[in-house]
Short mmCIF file of N, CA and C in Angstrom, two decimals:
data_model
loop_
_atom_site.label_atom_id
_atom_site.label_comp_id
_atom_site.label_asym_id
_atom_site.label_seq_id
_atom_site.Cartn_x
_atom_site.Cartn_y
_atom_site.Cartn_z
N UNK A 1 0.81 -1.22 0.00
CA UNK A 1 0.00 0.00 0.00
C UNK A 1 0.86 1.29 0.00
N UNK A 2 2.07 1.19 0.78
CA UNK A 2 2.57 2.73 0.39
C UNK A 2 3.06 2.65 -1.24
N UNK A 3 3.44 1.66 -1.18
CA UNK A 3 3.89 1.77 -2.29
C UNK A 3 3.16 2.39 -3.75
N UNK A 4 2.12 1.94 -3.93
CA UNK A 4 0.87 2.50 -4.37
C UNK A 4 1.18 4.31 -3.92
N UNK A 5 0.99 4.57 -2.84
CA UNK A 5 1.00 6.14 -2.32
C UNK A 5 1.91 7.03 -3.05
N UNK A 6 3.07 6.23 -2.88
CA UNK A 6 3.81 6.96 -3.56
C UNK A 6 4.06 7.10 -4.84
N UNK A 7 3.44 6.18 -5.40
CA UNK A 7 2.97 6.25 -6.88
C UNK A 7 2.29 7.47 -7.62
N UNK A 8 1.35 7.49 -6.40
CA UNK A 8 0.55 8.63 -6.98
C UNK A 8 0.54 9.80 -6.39
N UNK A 9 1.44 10.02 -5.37
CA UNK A 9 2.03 11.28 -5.18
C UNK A 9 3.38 11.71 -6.51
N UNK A 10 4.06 11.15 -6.89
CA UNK A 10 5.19 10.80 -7.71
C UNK A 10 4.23 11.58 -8.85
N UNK A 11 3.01 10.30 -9.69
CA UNK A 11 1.99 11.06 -10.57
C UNK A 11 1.84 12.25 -10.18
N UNK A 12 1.20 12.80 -9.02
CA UNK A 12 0.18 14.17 -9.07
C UNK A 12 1.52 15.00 -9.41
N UNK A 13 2.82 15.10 -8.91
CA UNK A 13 3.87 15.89 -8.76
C UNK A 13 4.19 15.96 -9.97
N UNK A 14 4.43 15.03 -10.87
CA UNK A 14 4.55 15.26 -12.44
C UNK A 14 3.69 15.99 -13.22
N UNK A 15 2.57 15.81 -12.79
CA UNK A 15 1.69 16.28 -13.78
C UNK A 15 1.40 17.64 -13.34
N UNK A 16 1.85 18.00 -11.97
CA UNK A 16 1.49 19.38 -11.51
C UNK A 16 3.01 20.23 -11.87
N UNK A 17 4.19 19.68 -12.09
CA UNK A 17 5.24 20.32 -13.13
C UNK A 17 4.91 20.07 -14.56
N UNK A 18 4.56 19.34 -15.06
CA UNK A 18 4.04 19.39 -16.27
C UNK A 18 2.86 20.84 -17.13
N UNK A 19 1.54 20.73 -15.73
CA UNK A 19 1.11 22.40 -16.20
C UNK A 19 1.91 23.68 -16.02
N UNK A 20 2.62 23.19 -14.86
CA UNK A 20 3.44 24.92 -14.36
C UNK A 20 4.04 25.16 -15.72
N UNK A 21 4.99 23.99 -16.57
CA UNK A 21 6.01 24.41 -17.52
C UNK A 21 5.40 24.73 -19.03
N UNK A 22 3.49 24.28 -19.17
CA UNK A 22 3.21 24.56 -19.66
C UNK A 22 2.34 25.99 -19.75
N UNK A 23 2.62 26.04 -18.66
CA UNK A 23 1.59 27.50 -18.52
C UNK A 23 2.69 28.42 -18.89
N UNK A 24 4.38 27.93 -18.27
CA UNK A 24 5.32 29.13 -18.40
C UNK A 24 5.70 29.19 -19.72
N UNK A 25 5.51 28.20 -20.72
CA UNK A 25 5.70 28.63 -22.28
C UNK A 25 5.36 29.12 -22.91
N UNK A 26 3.74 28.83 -22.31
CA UNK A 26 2.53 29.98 -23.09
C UNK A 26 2.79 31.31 -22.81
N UNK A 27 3.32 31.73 -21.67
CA UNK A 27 3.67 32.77 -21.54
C UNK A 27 4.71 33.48 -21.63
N UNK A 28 5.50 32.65 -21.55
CA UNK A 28 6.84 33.00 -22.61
C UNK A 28 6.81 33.39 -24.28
N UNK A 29 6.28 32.31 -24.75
CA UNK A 29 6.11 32.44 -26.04
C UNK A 29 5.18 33.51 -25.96
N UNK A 30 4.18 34.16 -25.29
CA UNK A 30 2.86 34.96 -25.66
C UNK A 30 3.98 37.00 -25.67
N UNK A 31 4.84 36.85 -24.83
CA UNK A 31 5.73 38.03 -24.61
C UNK A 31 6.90 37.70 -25.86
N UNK A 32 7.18 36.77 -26.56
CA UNK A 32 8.02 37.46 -27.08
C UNK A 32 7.20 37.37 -28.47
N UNK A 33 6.04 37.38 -28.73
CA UNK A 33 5.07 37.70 -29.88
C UNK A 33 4.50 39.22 -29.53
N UNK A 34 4.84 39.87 -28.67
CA UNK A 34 4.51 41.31 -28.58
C UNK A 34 5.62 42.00 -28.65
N UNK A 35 5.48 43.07 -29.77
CA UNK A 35 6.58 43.71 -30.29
C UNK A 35 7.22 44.45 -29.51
N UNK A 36 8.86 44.50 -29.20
CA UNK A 36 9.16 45.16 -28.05
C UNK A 36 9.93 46.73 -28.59
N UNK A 37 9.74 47.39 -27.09
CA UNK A 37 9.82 49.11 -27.40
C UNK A 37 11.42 49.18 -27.44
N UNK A 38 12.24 49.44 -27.68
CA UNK A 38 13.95 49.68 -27.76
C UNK A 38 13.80 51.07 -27.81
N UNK A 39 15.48 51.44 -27.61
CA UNK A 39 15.49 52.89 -27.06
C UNK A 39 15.01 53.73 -28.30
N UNK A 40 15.90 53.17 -29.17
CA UNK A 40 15.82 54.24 -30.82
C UNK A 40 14.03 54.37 -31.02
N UNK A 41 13.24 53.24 -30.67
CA UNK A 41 11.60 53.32 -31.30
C UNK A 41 11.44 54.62 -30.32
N UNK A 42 11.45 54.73 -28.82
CA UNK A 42 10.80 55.26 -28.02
C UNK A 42 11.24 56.95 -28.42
N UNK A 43 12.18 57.31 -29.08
CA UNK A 43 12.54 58.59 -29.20
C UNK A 43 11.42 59.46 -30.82
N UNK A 44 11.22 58.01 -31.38
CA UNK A 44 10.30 58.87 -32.95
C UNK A 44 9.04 59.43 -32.73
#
């Protein structure tokens, strides 16, 4: 029986790094699809 336990603590822990790293790509990727301001743009 622990053994089992730790099975599925092991599971939930994967799959709960699995959304974090997918949530942090989406949002990674979502910032560098917005065009960024540099010094030379901000002066025209």
């Amino acid at each position: 029986m622990p053994a089992t336990a730790e099975l599925i603590g092991a599971t939930v822990a994967l799959v709960g790094l699995g959304i974090l790293t997918l949530c942090s790509v989406r949002s990674i990727t979502r910032r560098k699809a917005q065009p960024l301001i540099t010094e030379g743009d901000r002066h025209r």
